[in-house]
PDB file of C-alpha atoms (C1' of nucleotides) in Angstrom:
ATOM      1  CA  UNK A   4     -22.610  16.680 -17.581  1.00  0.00           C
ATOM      2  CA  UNK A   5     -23.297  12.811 -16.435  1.00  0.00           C
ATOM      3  CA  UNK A   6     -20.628  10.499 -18.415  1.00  0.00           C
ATOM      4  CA  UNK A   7     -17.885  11.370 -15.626  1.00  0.00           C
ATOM      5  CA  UNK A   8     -20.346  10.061 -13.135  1.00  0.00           C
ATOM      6  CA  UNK A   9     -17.156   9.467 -11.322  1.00  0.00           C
ATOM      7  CA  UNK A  10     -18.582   5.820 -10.716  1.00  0.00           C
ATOM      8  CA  UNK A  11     -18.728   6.191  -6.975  1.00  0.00           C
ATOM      9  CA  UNK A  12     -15.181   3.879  -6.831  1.00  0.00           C
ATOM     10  CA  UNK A  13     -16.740   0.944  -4.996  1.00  0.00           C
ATOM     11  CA  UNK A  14     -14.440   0.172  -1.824  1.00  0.00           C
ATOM     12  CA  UNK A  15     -14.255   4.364  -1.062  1.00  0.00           C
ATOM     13  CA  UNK A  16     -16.532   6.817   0.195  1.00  0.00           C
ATOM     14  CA  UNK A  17     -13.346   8.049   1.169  1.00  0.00           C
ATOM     15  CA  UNK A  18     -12.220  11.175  -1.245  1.00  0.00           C
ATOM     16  CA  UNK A  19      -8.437  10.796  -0.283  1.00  0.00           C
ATOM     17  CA  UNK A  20      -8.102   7.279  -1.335  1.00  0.00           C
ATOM     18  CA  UNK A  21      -7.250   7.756  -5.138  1.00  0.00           C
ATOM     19  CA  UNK A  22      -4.619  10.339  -4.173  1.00  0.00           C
ATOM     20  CA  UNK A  23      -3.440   7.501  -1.395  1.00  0.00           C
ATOM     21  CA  UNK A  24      -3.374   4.951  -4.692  1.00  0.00           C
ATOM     22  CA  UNK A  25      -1.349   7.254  -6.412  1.00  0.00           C
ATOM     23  CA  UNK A  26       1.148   8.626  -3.928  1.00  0.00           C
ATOM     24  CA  UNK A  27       1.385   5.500  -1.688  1.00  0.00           C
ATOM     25  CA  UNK A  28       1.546   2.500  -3.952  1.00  0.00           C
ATOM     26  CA  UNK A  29       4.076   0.084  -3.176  1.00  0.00           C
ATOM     27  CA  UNK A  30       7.914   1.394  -3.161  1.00  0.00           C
ATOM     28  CA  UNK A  31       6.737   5.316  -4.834  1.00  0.00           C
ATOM     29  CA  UNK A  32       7.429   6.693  -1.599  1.00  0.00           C
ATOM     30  CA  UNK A  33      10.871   5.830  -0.969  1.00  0.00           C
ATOM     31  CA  UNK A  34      11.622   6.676  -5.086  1.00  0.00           C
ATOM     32  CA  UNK A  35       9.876  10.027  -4.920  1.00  0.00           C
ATOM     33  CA  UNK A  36      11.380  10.852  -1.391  1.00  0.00           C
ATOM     34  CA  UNK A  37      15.240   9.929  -2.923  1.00  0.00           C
ATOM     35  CA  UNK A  38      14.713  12.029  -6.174  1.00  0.00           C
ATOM     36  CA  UNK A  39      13.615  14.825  -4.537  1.00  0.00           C
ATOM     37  CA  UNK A  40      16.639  14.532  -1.670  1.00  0.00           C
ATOM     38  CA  UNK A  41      19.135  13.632  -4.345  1.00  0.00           C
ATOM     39  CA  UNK A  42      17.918  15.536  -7.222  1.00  0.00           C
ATOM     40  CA  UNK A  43      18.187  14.229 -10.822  1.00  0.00           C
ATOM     41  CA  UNK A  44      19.597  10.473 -10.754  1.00  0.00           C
ATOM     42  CA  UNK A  45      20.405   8.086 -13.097  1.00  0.00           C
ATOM     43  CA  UNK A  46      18.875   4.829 -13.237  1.00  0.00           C
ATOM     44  CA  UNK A  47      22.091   2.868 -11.334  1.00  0.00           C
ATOM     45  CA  UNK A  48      21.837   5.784  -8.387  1.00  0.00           C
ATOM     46  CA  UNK A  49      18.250   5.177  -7.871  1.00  0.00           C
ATOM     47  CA  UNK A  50      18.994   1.178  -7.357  1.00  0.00           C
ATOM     48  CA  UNK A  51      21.480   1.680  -5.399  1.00  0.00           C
ATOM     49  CA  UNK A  52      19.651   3.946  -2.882  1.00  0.00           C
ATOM     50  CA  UNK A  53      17.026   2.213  -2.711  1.00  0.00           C
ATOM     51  CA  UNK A  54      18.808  -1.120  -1.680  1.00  0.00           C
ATOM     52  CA  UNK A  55      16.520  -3.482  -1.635  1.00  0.00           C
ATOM     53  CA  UNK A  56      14.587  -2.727  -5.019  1.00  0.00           C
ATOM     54  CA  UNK A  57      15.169  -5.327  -7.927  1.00  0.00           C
ATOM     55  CA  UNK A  58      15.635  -3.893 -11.153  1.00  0.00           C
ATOM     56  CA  UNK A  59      12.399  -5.097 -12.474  1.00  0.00           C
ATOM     57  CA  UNK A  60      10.831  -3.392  -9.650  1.00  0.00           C
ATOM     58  CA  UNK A  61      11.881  -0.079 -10.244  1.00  0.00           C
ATOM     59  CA  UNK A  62      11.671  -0.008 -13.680  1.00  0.00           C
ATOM     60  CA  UNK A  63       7.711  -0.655 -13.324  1.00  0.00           C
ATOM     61  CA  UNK A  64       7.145   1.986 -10.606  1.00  0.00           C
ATOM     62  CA  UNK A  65       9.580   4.575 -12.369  1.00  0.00           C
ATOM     63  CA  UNK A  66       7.052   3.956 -15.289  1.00  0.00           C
ATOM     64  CA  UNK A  67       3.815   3.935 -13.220  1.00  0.00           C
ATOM     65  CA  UNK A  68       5.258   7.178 -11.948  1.00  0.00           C
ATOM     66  CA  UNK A  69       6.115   8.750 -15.079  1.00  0.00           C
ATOM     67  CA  UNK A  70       2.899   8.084 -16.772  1.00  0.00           C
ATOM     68  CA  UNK A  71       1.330   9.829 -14.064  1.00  0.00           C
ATOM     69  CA  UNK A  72       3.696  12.908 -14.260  1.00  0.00           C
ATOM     70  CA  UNK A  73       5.359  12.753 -11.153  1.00  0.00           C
ATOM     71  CA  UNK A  74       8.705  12.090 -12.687  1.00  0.00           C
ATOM     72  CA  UNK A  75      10.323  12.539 -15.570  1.00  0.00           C
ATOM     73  CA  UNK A  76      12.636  10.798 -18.018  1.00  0.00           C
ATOM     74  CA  UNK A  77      15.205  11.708 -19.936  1.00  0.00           C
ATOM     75  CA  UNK A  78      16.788   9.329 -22.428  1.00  0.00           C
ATOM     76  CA  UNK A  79      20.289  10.243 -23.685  1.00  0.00           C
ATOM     77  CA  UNK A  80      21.171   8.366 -26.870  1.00  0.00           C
ATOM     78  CA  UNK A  81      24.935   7.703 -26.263  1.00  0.00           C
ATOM     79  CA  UNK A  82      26.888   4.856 -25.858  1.00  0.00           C
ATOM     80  CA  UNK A  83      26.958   3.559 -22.655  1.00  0.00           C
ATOM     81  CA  UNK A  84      23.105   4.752 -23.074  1.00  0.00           C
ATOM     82  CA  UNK A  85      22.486   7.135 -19.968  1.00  0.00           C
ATOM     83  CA  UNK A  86      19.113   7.867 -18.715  1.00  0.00           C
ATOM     84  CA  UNK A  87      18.112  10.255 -15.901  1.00  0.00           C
ATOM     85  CA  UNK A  88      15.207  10.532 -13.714  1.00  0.00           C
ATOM     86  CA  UNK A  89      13.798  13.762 -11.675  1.00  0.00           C
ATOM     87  CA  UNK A  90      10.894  14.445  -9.888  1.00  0.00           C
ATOM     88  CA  UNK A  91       8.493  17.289 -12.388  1.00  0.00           C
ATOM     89  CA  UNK A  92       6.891  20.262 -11.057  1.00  0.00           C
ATOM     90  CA  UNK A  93       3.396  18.268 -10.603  1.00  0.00           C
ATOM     91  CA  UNK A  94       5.666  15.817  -7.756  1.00  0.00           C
ATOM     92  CA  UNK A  95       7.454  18.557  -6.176  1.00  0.00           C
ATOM     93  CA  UNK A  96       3.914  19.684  -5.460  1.00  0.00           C
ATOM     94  CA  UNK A  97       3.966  16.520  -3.224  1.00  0.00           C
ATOM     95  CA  UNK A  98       6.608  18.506  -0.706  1.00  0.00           C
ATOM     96  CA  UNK A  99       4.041  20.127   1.451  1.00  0.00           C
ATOM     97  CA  UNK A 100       2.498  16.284   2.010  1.00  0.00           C
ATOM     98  CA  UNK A 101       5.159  14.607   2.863  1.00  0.00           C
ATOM     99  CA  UNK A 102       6.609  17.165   5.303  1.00  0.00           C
ATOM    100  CA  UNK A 103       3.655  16.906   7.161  1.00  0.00           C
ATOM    101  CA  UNK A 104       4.108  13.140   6.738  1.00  0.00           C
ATOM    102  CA  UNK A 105       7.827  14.063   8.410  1.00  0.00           C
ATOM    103  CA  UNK A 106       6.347  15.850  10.921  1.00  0.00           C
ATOM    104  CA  UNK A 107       3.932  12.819  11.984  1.00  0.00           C
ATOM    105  CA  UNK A 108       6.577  11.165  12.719  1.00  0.00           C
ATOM    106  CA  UNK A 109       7.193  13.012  16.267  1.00  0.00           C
ATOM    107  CA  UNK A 110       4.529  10.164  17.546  1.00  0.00           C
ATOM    108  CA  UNK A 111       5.954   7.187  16.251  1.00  0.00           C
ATOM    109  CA  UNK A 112       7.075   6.599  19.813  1.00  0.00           C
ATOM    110  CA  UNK A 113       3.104   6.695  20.600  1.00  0.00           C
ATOM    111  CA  UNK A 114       2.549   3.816  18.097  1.00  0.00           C
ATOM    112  CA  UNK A 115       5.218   2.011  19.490  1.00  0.00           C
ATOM    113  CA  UNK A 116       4.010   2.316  23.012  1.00  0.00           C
ATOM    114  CA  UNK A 117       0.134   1.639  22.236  1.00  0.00           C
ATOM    115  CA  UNK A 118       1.755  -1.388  20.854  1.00  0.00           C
ATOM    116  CA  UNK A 119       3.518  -2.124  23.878  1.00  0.00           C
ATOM    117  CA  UNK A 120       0.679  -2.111  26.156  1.00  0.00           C
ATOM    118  CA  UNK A 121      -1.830  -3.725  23.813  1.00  0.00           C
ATOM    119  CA  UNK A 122       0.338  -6.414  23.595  1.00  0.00           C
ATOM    120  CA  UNK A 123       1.311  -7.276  27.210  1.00  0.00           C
ATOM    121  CA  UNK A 124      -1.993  -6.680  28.372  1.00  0.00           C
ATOM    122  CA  UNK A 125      -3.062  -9.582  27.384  1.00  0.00           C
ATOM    123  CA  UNK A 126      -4.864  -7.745  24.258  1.00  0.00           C
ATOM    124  CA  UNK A 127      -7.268  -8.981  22.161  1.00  0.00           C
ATOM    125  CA  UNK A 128      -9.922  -9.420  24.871  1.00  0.00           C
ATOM    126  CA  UNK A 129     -13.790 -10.010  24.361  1.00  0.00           C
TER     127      UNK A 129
ATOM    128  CA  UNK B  20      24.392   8.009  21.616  1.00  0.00           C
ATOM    129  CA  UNK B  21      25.323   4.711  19.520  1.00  0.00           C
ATOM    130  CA  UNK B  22      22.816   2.408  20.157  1.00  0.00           C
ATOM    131  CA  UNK B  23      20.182   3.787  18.720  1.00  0.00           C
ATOM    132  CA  UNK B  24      21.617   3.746  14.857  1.00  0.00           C
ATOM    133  CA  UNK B  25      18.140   3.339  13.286  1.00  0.00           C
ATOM    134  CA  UNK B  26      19.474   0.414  11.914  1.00  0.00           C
ATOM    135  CA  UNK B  27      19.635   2.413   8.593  1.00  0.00           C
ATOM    136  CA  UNK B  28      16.061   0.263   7.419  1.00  0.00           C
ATOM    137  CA  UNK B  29      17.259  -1.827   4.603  1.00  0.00           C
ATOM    138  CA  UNK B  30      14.531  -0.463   1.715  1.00  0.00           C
ATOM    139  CA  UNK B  31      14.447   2.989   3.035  1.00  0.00           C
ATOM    140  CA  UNK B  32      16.521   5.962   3.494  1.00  0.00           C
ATOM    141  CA  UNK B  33      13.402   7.123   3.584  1.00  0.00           C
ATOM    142  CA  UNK B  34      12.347   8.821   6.590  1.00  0.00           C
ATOM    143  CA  UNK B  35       8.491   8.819   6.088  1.00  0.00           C
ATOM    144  CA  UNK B  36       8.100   5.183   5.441  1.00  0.00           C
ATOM    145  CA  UNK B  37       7.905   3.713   8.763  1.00  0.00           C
ATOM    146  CA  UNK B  38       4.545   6.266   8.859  1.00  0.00           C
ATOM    147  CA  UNK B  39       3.667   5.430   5.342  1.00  0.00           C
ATOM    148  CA  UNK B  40       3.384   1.883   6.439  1.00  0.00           C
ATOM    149  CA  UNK B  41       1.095   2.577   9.878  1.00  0.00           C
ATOM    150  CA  UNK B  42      -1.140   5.151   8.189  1.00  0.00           C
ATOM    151  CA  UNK B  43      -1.657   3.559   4.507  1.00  0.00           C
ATOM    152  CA  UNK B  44      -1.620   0.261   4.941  1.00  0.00           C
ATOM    153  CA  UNK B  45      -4.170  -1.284   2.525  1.00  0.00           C
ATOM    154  CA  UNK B  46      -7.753  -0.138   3.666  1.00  0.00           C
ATOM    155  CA  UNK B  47      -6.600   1.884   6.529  1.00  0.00           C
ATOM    156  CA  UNK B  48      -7.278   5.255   5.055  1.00  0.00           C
ATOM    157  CA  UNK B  49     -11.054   4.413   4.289  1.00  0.00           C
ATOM    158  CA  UNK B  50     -11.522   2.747   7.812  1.00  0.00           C
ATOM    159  CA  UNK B  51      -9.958   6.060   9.523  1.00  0.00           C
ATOM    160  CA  UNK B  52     -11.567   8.063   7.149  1.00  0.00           C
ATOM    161  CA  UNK B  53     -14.639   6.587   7.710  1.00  0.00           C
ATOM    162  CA  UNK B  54     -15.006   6.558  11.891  1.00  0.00           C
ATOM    163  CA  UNK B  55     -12.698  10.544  11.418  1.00  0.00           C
ATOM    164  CA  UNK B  56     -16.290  11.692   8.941  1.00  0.00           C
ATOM    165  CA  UNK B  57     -19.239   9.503  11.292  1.00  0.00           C
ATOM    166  CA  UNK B  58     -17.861   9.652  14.183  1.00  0.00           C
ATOM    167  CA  UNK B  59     -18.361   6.744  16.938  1.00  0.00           C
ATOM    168  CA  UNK B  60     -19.491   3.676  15.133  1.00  0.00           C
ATOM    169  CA  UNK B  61     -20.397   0.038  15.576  1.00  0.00           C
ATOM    170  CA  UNK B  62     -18.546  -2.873  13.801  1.00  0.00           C
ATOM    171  CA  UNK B  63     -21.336  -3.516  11.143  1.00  0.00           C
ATOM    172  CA  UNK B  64     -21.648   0.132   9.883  1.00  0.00           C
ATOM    173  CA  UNK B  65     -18.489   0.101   9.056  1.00  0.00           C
ATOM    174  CA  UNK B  66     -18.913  -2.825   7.072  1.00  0.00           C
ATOM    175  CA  UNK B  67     -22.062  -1.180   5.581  1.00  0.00           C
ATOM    176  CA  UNK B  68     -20.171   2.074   4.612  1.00  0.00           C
ATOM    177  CA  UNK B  69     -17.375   0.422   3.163  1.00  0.00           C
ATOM    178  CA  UNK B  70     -18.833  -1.524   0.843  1.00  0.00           C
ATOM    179  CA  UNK B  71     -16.399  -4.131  -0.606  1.00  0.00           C
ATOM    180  CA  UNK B  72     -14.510  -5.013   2.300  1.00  0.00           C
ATOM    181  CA  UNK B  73     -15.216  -8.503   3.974  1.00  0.00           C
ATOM    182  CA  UNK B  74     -15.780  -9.051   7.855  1.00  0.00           C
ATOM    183  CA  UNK B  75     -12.509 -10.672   8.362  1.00  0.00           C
ATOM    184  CA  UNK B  76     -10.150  -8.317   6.628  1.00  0.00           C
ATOM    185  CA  UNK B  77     -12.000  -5.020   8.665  1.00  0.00           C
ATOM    186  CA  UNK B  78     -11.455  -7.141  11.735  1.00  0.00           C
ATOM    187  CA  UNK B  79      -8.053  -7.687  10.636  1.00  0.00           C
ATOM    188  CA  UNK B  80      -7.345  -3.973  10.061  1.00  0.00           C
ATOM    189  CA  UNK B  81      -9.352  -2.663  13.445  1.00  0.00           C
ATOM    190  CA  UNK B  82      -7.171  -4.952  15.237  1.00  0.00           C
ATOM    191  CA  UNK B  83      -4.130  -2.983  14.022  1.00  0.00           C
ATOM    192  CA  UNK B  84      -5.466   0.429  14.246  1.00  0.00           C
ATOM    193  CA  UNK B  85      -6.085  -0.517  17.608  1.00  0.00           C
ATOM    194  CA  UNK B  86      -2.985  -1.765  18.666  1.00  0.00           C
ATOM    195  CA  UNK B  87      -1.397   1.161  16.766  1.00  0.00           C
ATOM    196  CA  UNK B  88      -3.175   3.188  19.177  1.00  0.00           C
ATOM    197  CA  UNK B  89      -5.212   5.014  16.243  1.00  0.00           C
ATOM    198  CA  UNK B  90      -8.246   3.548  16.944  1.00  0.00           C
ATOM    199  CA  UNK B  91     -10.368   2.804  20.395  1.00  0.00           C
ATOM    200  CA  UNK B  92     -12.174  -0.394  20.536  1.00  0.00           C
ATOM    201  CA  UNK B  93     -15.508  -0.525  22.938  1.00  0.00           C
ATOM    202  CA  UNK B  94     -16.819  -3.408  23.924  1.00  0.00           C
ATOM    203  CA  UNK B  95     -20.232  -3.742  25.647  1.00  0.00           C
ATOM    204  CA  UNK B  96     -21.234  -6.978  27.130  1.00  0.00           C
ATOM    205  CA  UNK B  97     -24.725  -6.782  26.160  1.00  0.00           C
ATOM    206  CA  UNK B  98     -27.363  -9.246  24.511  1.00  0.00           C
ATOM    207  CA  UNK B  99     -26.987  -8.942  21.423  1.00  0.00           C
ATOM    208  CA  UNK B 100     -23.207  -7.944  21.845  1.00  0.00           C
ATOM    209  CA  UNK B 101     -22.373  -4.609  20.597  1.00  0.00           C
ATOM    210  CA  UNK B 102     -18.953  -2.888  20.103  1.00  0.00           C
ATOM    211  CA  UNK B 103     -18.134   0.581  19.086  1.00  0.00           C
ATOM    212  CA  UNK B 104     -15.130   2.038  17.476  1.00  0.00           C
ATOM    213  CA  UNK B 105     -14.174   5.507  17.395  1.00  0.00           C
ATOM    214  CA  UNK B 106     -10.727   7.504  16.126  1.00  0.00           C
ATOM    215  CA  UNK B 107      -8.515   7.978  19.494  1.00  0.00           C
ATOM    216  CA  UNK B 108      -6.727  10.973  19.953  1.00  0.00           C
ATOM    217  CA  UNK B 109      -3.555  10.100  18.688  1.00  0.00           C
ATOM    218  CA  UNK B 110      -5.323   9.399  15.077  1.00  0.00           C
ATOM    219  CA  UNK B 111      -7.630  12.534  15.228  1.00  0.00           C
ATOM    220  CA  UNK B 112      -3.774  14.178  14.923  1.00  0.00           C
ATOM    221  CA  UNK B 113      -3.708  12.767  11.345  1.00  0.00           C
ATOM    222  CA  UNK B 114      -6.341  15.270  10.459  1.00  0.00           C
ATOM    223  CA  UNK B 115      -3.954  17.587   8.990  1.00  0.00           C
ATOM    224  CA  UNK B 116      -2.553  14.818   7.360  1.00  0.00           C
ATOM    225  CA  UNK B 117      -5.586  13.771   5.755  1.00  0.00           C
ATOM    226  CA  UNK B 118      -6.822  17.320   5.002  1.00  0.00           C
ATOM    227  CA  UNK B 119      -3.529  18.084   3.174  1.00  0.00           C
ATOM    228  CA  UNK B 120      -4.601  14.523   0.812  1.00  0.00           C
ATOM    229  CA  UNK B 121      -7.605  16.358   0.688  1.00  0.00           C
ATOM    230  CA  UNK B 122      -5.756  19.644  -0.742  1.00  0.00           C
ATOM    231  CA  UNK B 123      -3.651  17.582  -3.506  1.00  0.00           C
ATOM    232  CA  UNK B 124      -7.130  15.868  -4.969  1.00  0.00           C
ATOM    233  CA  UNK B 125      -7.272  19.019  -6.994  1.00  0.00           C
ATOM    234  CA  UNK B 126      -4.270  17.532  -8.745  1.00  0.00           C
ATOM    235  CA  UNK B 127      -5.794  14.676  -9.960  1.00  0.00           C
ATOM    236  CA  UNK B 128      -7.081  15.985 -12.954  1.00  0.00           C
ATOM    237  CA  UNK B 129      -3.231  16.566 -13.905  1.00  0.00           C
ATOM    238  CA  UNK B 130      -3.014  13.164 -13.197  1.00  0.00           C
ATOM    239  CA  UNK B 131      -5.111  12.038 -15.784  1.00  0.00           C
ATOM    240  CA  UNK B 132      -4.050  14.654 -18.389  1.00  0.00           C
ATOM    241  CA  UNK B 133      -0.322  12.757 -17.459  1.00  0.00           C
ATOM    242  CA  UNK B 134      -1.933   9.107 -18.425  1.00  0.00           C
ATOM    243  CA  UNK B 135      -3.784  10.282 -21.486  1.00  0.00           C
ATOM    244  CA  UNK B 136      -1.078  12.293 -22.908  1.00  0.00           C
ATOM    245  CA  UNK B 137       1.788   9.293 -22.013  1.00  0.00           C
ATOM    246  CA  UNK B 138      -0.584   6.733 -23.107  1.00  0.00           C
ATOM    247  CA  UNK B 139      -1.616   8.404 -26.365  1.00  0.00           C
ATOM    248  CA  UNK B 140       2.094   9.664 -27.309  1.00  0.00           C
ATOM    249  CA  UNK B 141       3.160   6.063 -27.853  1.00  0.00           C
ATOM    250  CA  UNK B 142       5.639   5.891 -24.757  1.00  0.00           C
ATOM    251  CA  UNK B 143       7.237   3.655 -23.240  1.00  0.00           C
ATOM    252  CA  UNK B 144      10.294   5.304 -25.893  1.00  0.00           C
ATOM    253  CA  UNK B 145      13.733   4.259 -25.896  1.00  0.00           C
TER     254      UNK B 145
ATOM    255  C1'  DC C  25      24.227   0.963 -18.652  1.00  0.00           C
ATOM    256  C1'  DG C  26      19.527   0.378 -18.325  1.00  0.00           C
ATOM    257  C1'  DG C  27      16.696  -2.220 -18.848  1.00  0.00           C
ATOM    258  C1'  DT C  28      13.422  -7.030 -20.585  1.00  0.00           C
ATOM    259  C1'  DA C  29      11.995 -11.754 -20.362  1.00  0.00           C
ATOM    260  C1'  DT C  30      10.784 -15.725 -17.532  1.00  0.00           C
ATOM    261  C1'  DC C  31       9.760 -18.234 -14.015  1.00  0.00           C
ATOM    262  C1'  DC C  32       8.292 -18.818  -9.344  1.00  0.00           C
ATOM    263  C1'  DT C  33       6.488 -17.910  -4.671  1.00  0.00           C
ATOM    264  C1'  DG C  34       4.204 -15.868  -0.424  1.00  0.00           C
ATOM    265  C1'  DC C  35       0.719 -14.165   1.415  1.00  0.00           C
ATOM    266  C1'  DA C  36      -2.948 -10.382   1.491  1.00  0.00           C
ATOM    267  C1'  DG C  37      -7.253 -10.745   1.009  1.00  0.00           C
ATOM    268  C1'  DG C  38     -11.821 -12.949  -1.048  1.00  0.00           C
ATOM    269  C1'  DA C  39     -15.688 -16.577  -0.354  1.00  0.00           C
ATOM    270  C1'  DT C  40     -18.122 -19.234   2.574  1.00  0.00           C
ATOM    271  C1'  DA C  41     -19.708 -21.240   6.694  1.00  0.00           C
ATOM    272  C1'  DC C  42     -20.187 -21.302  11.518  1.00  0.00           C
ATOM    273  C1'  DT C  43     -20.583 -19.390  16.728  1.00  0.00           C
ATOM    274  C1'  DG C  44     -20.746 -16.999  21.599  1.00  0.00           C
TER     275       DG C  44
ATOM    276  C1'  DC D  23     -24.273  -8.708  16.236  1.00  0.00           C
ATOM    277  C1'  DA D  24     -19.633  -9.170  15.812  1.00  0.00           C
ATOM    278  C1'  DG D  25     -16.846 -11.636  14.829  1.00  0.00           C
ATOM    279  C1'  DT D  26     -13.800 -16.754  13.847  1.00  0.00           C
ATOM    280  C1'  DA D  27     -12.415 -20.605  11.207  1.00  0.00           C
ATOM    281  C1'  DT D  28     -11.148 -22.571   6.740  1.00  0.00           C
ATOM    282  C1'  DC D  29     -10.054 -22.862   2.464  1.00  0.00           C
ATOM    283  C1'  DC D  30      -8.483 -20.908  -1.784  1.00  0.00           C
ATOM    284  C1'  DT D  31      -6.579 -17.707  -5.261  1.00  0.00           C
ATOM    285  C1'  DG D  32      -4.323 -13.720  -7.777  1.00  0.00           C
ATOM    286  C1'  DC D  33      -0.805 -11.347  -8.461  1.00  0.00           C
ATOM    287  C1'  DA D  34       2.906  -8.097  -6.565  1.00  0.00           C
ATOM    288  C1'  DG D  35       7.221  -8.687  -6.383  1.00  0.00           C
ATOM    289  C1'  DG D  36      11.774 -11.666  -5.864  1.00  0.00           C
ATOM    290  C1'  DA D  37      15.542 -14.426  -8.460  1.00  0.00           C
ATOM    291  C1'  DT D  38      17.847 -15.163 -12.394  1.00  0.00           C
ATOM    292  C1'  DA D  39      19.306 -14.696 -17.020  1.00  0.00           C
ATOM    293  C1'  DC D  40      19.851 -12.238 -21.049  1.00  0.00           C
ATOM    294  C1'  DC D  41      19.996  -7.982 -24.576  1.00  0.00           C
ATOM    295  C1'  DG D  42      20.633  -3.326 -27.460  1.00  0.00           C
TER     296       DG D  42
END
DNA sequence: CGGTATCCTGCAGGATACTG
DNA sequence: CAGTATCCTGCAGGATACCG
């Protein structure tokens, strides 16, 4: 015991947040959430789906999300080249989360209206 | 019916994003976290407990939580000024949330066994 | 088809200083 | 104490072009 001191990450006394960095980095959502409703995609599917993801783009967060075993890759050597991307055991494990997520979003009328009143009351005030 | 089409949000036919966006929003989930763990707190403990954030960007981020309706700002026209935030109802209901974050931590070992074994078996492979 | 390689840009967020 | 006000910078991510 005492090398994986765990460094106390700096910005978080919050335990969540390097699940949060992993889950909810930039565009991972939507590509998790549209392999696991679609099921095993190809590379053209996926940036199609997603419409407003460049290439580039999803090529780096397909890889982020590979390396940490959320998806996998399978490369089939033919000609056209074809290569297909599902969601592994380790992100289906994600379900639970974001169905709860889902759920959440029963009070996204709630955010909407706090916003509503914050902003036409004259909001912020000393 | 009609008029409400959802617009069909261009990046997402995802359905969790919209909450994605209100709840993890860059240093959100440690601010939350934070007043969800201490409870009622004033603006400088919150600075103090999370370490590496600067004055204006928590300022930045209360304001939203508290338009969002997650947050309740307190204001108390004292000498020296003093203001206290505390989680509002509405965010207290992203305890469940958070707790199943909390759950999936136990994951993150897998996580790293992922990274070590992609980075150490050569990939990216054609 | 499934990507790389380049170049470029906006803007979130840091540093610093000041105030009601 | 609890913020603003400024200024400045890095780098995520867009546009575009090309390749095995």
């Amino acid at each position: 015991m005492g090398d994986v001191a765990k460094t106390t990450a700096p910005e978080q006394a919050c335990p969540i947040a390097p699940v949060v960095d992993i889950v909810f980095s930039r565009w991972t959502t939507p590509i998790l959430w549209t392999l696991n409703e679609f099921g095993r995609q190809r590379f053209g599917e996926l940036e199609r789906r997603i419409t407003t993801i460049t290439p580039k783009v999803l090529t780096q967060r397909l890889r982020q999300l590979e390396r940490d075993g959320l998806v996998v890759r399978t490369y089939h050597a033919e000609v056209p080249p074809r290569v297909e991307y599902e969601i592994s055991e380790l992100g289906r494990s994600l379900a639970p989360l974001f169905a709860a997520l889902a759920n959440w979003s029963v009070n996204l009328d709630k955010v909407d209206q706090a916003r509503r009143d914050y902003d036409d009351s004259g909001r912020p005030r000393p």
